[in-house]
Every structure is written in structure tokens, then in C-alpha cells.
PDB file of C-alpha atoms and ligand atoms in Angstrom:
ATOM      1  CA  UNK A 860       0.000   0.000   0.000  1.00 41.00           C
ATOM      2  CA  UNK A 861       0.963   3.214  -0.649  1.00 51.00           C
ATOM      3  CA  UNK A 862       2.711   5.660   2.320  1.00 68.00           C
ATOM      4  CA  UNK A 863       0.396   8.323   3.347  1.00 89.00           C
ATOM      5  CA  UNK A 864      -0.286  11.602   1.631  1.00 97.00           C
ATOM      6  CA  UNK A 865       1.045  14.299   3.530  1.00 98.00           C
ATOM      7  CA  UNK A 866      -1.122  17.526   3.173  1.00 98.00           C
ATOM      8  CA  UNK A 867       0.825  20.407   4.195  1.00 98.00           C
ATOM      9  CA  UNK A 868       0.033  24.770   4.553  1.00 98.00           C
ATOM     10  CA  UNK A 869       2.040  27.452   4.650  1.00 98.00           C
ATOM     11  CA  UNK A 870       0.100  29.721   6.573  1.00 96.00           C
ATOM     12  CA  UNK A 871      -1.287  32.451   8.089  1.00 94.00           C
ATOM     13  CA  UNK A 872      -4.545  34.893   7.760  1.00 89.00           C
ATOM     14  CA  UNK A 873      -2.417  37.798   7.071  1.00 87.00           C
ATOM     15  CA  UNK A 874      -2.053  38.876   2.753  1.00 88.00           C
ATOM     16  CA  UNK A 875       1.006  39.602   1.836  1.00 90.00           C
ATOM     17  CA  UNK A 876       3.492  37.594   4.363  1.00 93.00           C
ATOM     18  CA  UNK A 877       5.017  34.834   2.067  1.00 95.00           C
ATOM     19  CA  UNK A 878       2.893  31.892   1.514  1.00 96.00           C
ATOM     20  CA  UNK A 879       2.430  31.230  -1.782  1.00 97.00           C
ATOM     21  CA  UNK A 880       6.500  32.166  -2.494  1.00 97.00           C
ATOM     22  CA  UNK A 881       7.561  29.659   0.656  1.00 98.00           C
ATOM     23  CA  UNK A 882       5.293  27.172  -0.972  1.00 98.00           C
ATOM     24  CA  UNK A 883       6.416  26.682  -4.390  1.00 98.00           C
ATOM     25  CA  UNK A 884      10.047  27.176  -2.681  1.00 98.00           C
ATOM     26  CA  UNK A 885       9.285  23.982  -0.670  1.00 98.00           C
ATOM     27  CA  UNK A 886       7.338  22.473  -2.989  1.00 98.00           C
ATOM     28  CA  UNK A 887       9.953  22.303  -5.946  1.00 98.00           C
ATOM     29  CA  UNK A 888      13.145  21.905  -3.976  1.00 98.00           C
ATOM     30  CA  UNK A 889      10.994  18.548  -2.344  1.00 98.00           C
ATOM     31  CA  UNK A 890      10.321  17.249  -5.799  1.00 98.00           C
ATOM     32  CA  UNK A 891      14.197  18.277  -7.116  1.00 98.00           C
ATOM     33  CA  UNK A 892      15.774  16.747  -4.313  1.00 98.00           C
ATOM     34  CA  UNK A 893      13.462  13.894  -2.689  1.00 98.00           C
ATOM     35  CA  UNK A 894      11.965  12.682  -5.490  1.00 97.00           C
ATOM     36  CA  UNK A 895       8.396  13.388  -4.238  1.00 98.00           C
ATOM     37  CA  UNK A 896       5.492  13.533  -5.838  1.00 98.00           C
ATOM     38  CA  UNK A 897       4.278  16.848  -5.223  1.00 98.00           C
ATOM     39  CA  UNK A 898       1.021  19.219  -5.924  1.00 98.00           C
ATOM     40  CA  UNK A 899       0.263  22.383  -4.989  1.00 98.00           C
ATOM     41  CA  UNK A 900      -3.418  23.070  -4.416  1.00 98.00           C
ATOM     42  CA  UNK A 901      -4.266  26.793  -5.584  1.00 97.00           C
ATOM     43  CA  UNK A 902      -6.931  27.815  -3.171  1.00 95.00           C
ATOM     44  CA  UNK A 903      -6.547  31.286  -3.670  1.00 91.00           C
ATOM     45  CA  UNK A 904      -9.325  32.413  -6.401  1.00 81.00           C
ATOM     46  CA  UNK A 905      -7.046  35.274  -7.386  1.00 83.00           C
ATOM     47  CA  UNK A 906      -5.438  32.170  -8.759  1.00 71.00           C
ATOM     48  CA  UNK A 907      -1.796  33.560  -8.547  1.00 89.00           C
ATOM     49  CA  UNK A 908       0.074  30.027  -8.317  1.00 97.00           C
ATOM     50  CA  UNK A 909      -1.608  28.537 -10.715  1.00 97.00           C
ATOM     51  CA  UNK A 910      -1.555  31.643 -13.482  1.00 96.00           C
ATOM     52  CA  UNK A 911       2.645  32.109 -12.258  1.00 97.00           C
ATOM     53  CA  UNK A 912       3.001  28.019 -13.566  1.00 97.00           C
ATOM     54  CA  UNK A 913       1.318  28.408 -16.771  1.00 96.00           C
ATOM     55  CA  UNK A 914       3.196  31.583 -17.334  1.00 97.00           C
ATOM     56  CA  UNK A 915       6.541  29.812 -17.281  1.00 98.00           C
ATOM     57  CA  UNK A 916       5.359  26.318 -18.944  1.00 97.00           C
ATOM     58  CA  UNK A 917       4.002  28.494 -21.888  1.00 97.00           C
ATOM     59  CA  UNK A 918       7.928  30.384 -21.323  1.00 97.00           C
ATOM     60  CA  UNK A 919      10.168  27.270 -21.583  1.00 97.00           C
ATOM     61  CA  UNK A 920       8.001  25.150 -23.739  1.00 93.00           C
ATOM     62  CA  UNK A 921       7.122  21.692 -24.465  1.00 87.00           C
ATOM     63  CA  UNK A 922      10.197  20.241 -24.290  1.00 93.00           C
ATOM     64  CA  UNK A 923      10.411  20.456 -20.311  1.00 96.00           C
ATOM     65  CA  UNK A 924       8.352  19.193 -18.094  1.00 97.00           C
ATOM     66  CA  UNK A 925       7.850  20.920 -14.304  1.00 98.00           C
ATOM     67  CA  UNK A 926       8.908  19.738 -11.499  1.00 98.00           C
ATOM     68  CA  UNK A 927       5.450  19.347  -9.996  1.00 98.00           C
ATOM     69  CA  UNK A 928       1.865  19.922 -10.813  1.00 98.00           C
ATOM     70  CA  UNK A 929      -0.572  22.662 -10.140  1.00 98.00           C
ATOM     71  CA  UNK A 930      -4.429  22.705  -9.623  1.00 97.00           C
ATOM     72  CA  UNK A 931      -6.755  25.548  -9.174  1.00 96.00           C
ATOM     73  CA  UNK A 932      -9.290  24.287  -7.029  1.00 96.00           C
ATOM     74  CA  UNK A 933     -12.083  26.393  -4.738  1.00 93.00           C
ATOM     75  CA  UNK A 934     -11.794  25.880  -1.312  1.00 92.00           C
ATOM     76  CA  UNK A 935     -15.026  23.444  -0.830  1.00 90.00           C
ATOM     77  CA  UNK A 936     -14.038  21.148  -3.037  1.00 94.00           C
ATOM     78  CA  UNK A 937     -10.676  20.333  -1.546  1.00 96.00           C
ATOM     79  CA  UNK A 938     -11.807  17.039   0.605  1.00 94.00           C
ATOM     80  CA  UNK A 939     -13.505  15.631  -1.954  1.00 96.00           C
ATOM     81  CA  UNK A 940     -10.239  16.444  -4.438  1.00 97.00           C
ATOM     82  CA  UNK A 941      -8.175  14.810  -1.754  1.00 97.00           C
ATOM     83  CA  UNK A 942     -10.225  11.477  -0.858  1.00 96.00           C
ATOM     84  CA  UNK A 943     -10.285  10.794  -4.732  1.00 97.00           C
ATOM     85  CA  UNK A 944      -6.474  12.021  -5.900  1.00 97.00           C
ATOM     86  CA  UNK A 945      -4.818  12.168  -3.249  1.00 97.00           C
ATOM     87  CA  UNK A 946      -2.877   8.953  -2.908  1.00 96.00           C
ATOM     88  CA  UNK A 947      -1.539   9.505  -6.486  1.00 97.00           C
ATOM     89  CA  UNK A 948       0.798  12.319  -4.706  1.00 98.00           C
ATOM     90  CA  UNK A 949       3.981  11.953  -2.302  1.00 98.00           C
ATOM     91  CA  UNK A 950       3.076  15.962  -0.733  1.00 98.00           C
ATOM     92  CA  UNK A 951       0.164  18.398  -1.309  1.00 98.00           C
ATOM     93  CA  UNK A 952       0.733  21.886  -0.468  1.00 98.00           C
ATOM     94  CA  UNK A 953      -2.395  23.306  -0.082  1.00 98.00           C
ATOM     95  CA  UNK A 954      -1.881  27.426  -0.352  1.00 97.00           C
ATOM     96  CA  UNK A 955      -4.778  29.378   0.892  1.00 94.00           C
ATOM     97  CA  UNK A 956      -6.136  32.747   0.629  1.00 89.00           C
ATOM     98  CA  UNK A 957      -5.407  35.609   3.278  1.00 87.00           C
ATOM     99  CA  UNK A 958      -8.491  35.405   5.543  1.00 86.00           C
ATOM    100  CA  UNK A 959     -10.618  39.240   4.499  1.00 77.00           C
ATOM    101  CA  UNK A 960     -13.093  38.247   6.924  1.00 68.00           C
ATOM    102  CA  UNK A 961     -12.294  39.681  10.577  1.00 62.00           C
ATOM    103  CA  UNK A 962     -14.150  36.259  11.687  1.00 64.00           C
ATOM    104  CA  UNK A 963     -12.697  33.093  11.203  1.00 67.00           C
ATOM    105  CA  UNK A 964     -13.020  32.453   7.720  1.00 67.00           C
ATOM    106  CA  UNK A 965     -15.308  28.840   7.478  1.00 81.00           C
ATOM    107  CA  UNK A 966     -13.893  27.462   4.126  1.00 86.00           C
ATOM    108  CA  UNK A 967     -10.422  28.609   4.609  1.00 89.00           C
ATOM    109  CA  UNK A 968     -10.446  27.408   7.884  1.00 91.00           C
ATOM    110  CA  UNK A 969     -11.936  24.541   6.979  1.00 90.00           C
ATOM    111  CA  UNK A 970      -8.760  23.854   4.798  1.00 93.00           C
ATOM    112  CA  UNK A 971      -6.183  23.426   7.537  1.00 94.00           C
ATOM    113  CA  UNK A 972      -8.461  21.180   8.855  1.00 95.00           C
ATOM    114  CA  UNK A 973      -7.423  18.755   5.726  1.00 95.00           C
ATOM    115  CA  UNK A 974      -3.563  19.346   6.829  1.00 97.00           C
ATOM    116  CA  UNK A 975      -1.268  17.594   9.053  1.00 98.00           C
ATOM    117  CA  UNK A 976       1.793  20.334   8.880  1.00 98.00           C
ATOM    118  CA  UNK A 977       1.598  24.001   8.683  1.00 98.00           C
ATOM    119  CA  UNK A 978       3.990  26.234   8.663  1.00 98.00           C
ATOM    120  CA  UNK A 979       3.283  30.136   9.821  1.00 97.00           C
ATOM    121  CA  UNK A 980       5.473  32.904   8.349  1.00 96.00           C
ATOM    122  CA  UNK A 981       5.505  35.722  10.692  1.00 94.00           C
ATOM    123  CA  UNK A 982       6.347  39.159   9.800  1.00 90.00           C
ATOM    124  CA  UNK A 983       7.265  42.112  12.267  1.00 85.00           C
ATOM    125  CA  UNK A 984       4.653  45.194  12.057  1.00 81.00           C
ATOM    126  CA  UNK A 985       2.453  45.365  15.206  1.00 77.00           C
ATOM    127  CA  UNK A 986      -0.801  44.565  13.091  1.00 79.00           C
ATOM    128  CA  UNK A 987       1.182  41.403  11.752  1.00 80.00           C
ATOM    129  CA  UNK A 988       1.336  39.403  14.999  1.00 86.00           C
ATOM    130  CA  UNK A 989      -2.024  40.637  15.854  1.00 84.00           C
ATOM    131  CA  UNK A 990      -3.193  38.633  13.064  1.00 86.00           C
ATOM    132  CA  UNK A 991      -0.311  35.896  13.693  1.00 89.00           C
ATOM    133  CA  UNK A 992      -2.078  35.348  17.212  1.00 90.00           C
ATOM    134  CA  UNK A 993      -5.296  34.820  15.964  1.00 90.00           C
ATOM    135  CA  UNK A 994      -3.994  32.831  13.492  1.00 93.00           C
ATOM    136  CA  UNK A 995      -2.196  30.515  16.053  1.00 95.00           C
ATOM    137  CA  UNK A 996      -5.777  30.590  17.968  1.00 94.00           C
ATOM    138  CA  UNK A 997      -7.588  29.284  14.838  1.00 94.00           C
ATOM    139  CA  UNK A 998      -4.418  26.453  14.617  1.00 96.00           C
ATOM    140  CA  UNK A 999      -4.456  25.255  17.996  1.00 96.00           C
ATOM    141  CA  UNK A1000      -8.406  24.471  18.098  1.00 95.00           C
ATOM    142  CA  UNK A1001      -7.638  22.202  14.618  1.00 96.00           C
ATOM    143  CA  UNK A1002      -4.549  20.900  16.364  1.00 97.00           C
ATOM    144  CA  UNK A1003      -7.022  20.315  19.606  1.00 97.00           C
ATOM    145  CA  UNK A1004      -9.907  18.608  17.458  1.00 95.00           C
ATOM    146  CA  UNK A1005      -6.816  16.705  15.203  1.00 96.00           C
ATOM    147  CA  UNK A1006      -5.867  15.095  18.660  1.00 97.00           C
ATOM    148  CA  UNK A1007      -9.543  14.696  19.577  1.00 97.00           C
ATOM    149  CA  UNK A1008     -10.019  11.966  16.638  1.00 96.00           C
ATOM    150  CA  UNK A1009      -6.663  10.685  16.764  1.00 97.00           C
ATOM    151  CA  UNK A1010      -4.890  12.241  14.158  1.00 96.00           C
ATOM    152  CA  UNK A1011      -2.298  15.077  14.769  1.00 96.00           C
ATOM    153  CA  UNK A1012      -1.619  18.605  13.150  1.00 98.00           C
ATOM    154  CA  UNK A1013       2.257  19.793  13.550  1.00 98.00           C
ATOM    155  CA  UNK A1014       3.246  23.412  13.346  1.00 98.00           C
ATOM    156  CA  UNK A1015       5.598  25.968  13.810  1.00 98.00           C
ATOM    157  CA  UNK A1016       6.706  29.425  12.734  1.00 97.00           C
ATOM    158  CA  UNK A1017       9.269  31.321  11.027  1.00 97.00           C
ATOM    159  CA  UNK A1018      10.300  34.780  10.456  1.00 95.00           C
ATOM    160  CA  UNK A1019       9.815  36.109   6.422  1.00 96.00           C
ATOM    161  CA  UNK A1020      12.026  38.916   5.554  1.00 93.00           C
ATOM    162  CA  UNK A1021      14.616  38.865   8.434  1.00 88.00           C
ATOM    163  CA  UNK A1022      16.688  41.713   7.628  1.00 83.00           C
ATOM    164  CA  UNK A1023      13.616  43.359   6.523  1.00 82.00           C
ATOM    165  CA  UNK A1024      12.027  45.244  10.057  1.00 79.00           C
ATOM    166  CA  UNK A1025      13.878  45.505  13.126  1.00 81.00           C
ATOM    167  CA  UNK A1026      10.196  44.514  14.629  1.00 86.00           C
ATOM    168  CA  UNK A1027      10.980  40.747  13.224  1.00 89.00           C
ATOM    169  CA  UNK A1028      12.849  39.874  16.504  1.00 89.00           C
ATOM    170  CA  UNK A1029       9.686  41.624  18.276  1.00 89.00           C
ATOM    171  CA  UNK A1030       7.533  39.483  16.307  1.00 91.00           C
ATOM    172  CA  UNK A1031       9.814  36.151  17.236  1.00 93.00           C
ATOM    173  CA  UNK A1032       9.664  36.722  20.732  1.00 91.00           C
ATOM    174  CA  UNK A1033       5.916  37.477  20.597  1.00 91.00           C
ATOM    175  CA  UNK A1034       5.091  34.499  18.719  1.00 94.00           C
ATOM    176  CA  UNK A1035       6.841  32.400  21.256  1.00 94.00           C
ATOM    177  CA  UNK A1036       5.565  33.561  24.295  1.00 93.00           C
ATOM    178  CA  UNK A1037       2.385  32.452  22.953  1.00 93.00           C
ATOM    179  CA  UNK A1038       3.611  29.048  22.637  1.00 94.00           C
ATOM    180  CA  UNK A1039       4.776  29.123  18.880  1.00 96.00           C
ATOM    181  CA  UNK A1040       7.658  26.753  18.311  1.00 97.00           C
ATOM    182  CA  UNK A1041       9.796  28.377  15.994  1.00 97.00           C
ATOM    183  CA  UNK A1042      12.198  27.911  13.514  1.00 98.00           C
ATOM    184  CA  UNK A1043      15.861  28.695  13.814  1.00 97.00           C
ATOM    185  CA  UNK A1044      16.020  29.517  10.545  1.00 97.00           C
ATOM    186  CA  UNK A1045      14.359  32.555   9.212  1.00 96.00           C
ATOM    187  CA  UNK A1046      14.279  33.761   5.262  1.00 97.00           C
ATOM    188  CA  UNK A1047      16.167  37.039   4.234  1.00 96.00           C
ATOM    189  CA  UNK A1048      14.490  39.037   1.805  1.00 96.00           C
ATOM    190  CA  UNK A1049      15.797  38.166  -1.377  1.00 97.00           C
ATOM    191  CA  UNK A1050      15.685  38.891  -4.943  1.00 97.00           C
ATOM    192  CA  UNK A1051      16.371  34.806  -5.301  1.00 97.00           C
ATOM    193  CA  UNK A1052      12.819  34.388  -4.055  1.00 98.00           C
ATOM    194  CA  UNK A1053      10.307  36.336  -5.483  1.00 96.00           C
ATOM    195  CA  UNK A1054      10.030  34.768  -8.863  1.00 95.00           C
ATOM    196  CA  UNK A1055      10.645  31.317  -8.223  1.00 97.00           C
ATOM    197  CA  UNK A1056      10.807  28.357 -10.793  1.00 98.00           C
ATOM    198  CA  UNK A1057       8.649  25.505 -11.089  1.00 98.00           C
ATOM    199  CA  UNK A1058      11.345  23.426 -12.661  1.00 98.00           C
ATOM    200  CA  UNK A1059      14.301  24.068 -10.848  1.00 98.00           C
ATOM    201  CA  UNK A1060      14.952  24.212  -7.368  1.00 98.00           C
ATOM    202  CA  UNK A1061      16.189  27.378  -5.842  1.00 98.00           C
ATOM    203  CA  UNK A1062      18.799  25.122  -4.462  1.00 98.00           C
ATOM    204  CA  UNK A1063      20.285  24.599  -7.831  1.00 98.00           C
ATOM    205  CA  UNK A1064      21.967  27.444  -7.696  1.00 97.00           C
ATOM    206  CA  UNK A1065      25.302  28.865  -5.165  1.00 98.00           C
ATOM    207  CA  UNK A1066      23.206  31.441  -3.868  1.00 98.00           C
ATOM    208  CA  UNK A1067      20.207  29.648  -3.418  1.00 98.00           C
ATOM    209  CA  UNK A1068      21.821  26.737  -2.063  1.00 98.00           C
ATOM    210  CA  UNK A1069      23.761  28.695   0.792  1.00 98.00           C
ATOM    211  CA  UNK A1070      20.659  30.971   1.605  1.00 98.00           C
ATOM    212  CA  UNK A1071      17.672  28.321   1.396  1.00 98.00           C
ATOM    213  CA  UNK A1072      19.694  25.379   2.314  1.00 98.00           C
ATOM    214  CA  UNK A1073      19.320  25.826   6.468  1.00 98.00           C
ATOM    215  CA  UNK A1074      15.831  26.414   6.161  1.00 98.00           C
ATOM    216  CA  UNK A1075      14.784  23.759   3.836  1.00 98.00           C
ATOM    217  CA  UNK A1076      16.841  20.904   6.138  1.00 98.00           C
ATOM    218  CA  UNK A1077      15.104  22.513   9.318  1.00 98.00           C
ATOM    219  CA  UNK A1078      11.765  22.073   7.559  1.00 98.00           C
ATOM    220  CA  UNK A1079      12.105  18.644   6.337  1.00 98.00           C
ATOM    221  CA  UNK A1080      13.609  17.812   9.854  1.00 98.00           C
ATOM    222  CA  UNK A1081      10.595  19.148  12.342  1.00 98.00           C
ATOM    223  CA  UNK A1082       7.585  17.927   9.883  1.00 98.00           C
ATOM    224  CA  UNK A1083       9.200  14.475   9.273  1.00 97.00           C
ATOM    225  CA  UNK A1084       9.880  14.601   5.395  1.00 97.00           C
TER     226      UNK A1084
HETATM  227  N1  ATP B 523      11.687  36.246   1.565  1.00 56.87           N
HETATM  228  C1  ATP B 523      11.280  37.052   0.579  1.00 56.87           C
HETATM  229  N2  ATP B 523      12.163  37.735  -0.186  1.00 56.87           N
HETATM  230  C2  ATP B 523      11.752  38.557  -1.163  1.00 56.87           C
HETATM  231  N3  ATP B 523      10.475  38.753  -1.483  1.00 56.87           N
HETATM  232  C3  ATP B 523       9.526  38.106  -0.781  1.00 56.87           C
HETATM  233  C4  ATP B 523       9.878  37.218   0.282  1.00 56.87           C
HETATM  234  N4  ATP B 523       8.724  36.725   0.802  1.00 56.87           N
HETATM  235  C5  ATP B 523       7.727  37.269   0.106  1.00 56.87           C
HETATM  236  N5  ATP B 523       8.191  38.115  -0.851  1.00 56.87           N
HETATM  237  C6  ATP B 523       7.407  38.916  -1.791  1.00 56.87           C
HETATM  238  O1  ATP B 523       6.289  39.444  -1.105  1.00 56.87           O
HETATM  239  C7  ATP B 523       5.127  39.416  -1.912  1.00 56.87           C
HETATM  240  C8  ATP B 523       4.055  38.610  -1.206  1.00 56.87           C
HETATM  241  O2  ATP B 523       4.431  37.242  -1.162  1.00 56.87           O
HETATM  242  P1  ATP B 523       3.360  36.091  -1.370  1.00 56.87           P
HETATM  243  O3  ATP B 523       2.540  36.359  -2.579  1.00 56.87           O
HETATM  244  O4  ATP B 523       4.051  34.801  -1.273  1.00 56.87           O
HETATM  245  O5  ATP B 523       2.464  36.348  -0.067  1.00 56.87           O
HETATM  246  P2  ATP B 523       1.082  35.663   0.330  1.00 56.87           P
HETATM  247  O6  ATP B 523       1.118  35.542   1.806  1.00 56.87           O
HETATM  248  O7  ATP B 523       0.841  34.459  -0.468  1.00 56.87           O
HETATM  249  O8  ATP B 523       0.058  36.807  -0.081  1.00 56.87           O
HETATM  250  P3  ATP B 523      -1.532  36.677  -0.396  1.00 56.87           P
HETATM  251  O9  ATP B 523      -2.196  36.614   0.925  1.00 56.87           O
HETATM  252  O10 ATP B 523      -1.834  37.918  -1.145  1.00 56.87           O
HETATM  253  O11 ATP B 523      -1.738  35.419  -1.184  1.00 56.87           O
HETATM  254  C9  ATP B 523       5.552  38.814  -3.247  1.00 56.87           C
HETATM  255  O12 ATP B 523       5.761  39.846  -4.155  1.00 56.87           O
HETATM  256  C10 ATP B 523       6.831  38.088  -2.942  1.00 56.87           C
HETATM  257  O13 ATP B 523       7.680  38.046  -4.042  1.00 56.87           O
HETATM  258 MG1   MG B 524      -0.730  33.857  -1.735  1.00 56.87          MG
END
């Protein structure tokens, strides 16, 4: 029988903080460099994955083939997409919209409930880890209910944009006080990472390779990949 789908987010309510870009980071360098079978699930009806993967498939042509696939899917129809492809993939990324609604959000919400890893990226402003702590709320009563029916729900945080705010170690040390694990390794903000590649890894470069490389081994260390 086939090993177990792992559904993964990168997460958080807040637009704007990295989660589509730290997803199709992850996503690729897991199918470059652990052979996985990997999809990303674009959740986001501004569609931005999905249109940034058919840009650069129409860009390099026929004769290439990506490094993983893409699907544009609306948020209620996720489970239903998941009971009936899922097992055909290694690792689904499922990246979801920034949360409008000052309420939880049901059918975003509703996604993590599908996931067994998220990762947050936290950013420093003050308005940023307000959001970030309700976000953690809205994680910890799916992690709760996960437990509840015997299945768990790992996360943790990171800081996006180190060198970016002074306010990022704030942010850090606010996350954690609410009981955020977080990562040792945080992203810089880089040119390297706002147009990444869905063929090649970012890893397949010298840059890439020494800035991503600490992060990417953290993440595949704490959710078990
Ligand atoms: N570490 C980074 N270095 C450089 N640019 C970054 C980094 N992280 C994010 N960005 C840039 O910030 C912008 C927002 O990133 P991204 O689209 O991934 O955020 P998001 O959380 O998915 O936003 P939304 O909620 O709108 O979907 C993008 O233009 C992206 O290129
Ligand atoms: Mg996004």
C-alpha cells in the first residue's frame, strides 16, 4: 500500500506575508531533491500560483516538463479532491487565501483542517502578529480537534524577511511567548525568491543553495519529510 499523503500549509490569515513564495520554494526543492510527488493546491481564487506556472510552462516550452503539478481548485471542493487524488501524490501543499473576513473564515479554515503540517510565516509590524495570534488561535483548536479523533496537526513558525524590520525579533519573541515553536532559521528578503521556478529548485543554484539550504533541512527535519 501506498505511504500516506502528507497535506501540508504554509500559513497564516495575514495577505502579503510569504505563503504562496515559501510554498512553491518547498514544494519544488521537495520534488528536485526527494523525489516526491508533489502538488500544490491553488486555493486562492485570485489564482496567482496557478496563473505564475502556466506563465513559465508556456515560457520554456514543451520540451520540459515541471517539477510538480498545479491545480486551481475552490476551497469546498478540496476534501472531496483529496479522498479521490490524493494517494496519487507523495506531498500536497495546499496554499490558501489571506483570511478578508475579521471572523474566522469557514472554508479557509476549513482547509487546515485537511492538513497535518503548517507552517506560519511571521512578519514584524504590530498589526502582523495581531493577526499571527489569531492565526495561532484558529491552529491550535484544529490541532485540539486533530488530537480529539486521533490524528495530529504539527506546526511551527518562522520569520519572512529577516533583515527586513527591526520589529521581526519583536515578532519572534511574541510568537513564542504564545507558545509558537519556531524555527531557527528565518528567510532574508531576497531577490532569489520572489520569482521562483517551477522546474528548478532554488537550491540549484550557489546562492540559493547557501541561503535556502538551512531552512529547507530545518523544515524537512521538524515535519518528518
Ligand atoms: N523572503 C522574501 N524575499 C523577497 N520577497 C519576498 C519574500 N517573501 C515574500 N516576498 C514577496 O512578497 C510578496 C508577497 O508574497 P506572497 O505572494 O508569497 O504572499 P502571500 O502571503 O501568499 O500573499 P496573499 O495573501 O496575497 O496570497 C511577493 O511579491 C513576494 O515576491
Ligand atoms: Mg498567496
Amino acid at each position: 500500500m501506498a505511504k500516506e499523503t502528507r497535506i501540508i500549509s504554509v500559513a497564516n490569515r495575514k495577505g502579503g506575508v510569504g505563503k504562496s513564495i515559501v510554498t512553491i520554494l518547498l514544494a519544488v526543492a521537495l520534488a528536485r531533491h526527494k523525489k516526491k510527488r508533489v502538488l500544490i493546491l491553488d486555493c486562492d481564487n485570485q489564482g496567482s500560483i496557478a496563473e505564475m506556472y502556466q506563465n513559465e510552462i508556456d515560457l520554456m516550452g514543451e520540451e520540459y516538463e515541471p517539477a510538480i503539478e498545479v491545480e486551481e481548485i475552490t476551497a469546498r471542493k478540496v476534501q472531496t479532491f483529496l479522498k479521490r487524488f490524493g494517494q496519487d501524490y507523495d506531498l500536497i501543499f495546499v496554499d490558501i487565501p489571506r483570511m478578508t473576513d475579521n471572523k474566522k473564515d469557514n472554508a479557509t479554515v476549513m482547509l487546515l483542517y485537511n492538513c497535518d503540517s503548517i507552517l506560519m510565516p511571521v512578519i514584524g509590524s504590530e498589526v502582523d502578529v495581531l493577526s499571527s495570534l489569531d492565526f495561532l488561535a484558529i491552529i491550535e483548536e484544529a490541532a485540539e480537534f486533530k488530537e480529539e479523533v486521533g490524528e495530529k496537526l504539527t506546526y511551527y513558525g518562522f520569520i519572512n524577511r529577516r533583515n527586513l524590520r527591526k520589529t521581526n525579533d519583536l515578532a519572534e519573541e511574541a510568537m513564542r511567548k504564545q507558545g509558537l515553536k519556531m524555527f531557527k532559521n528565518s528567510l532574508a528578503d531576497l531577490k532569489i525568491y520572489t520569482l521562483p521556478s517551477f522546474f528548478t529548485s532554488v537550491m540549484e543554484t550557489a546562492e540559493g543553495l547557501r541561503r535556502f539550504e538551512g531552512f529547507y533541512k530545518e523544515f524537512c527535519r521538524k515535519f518528518k519529510l
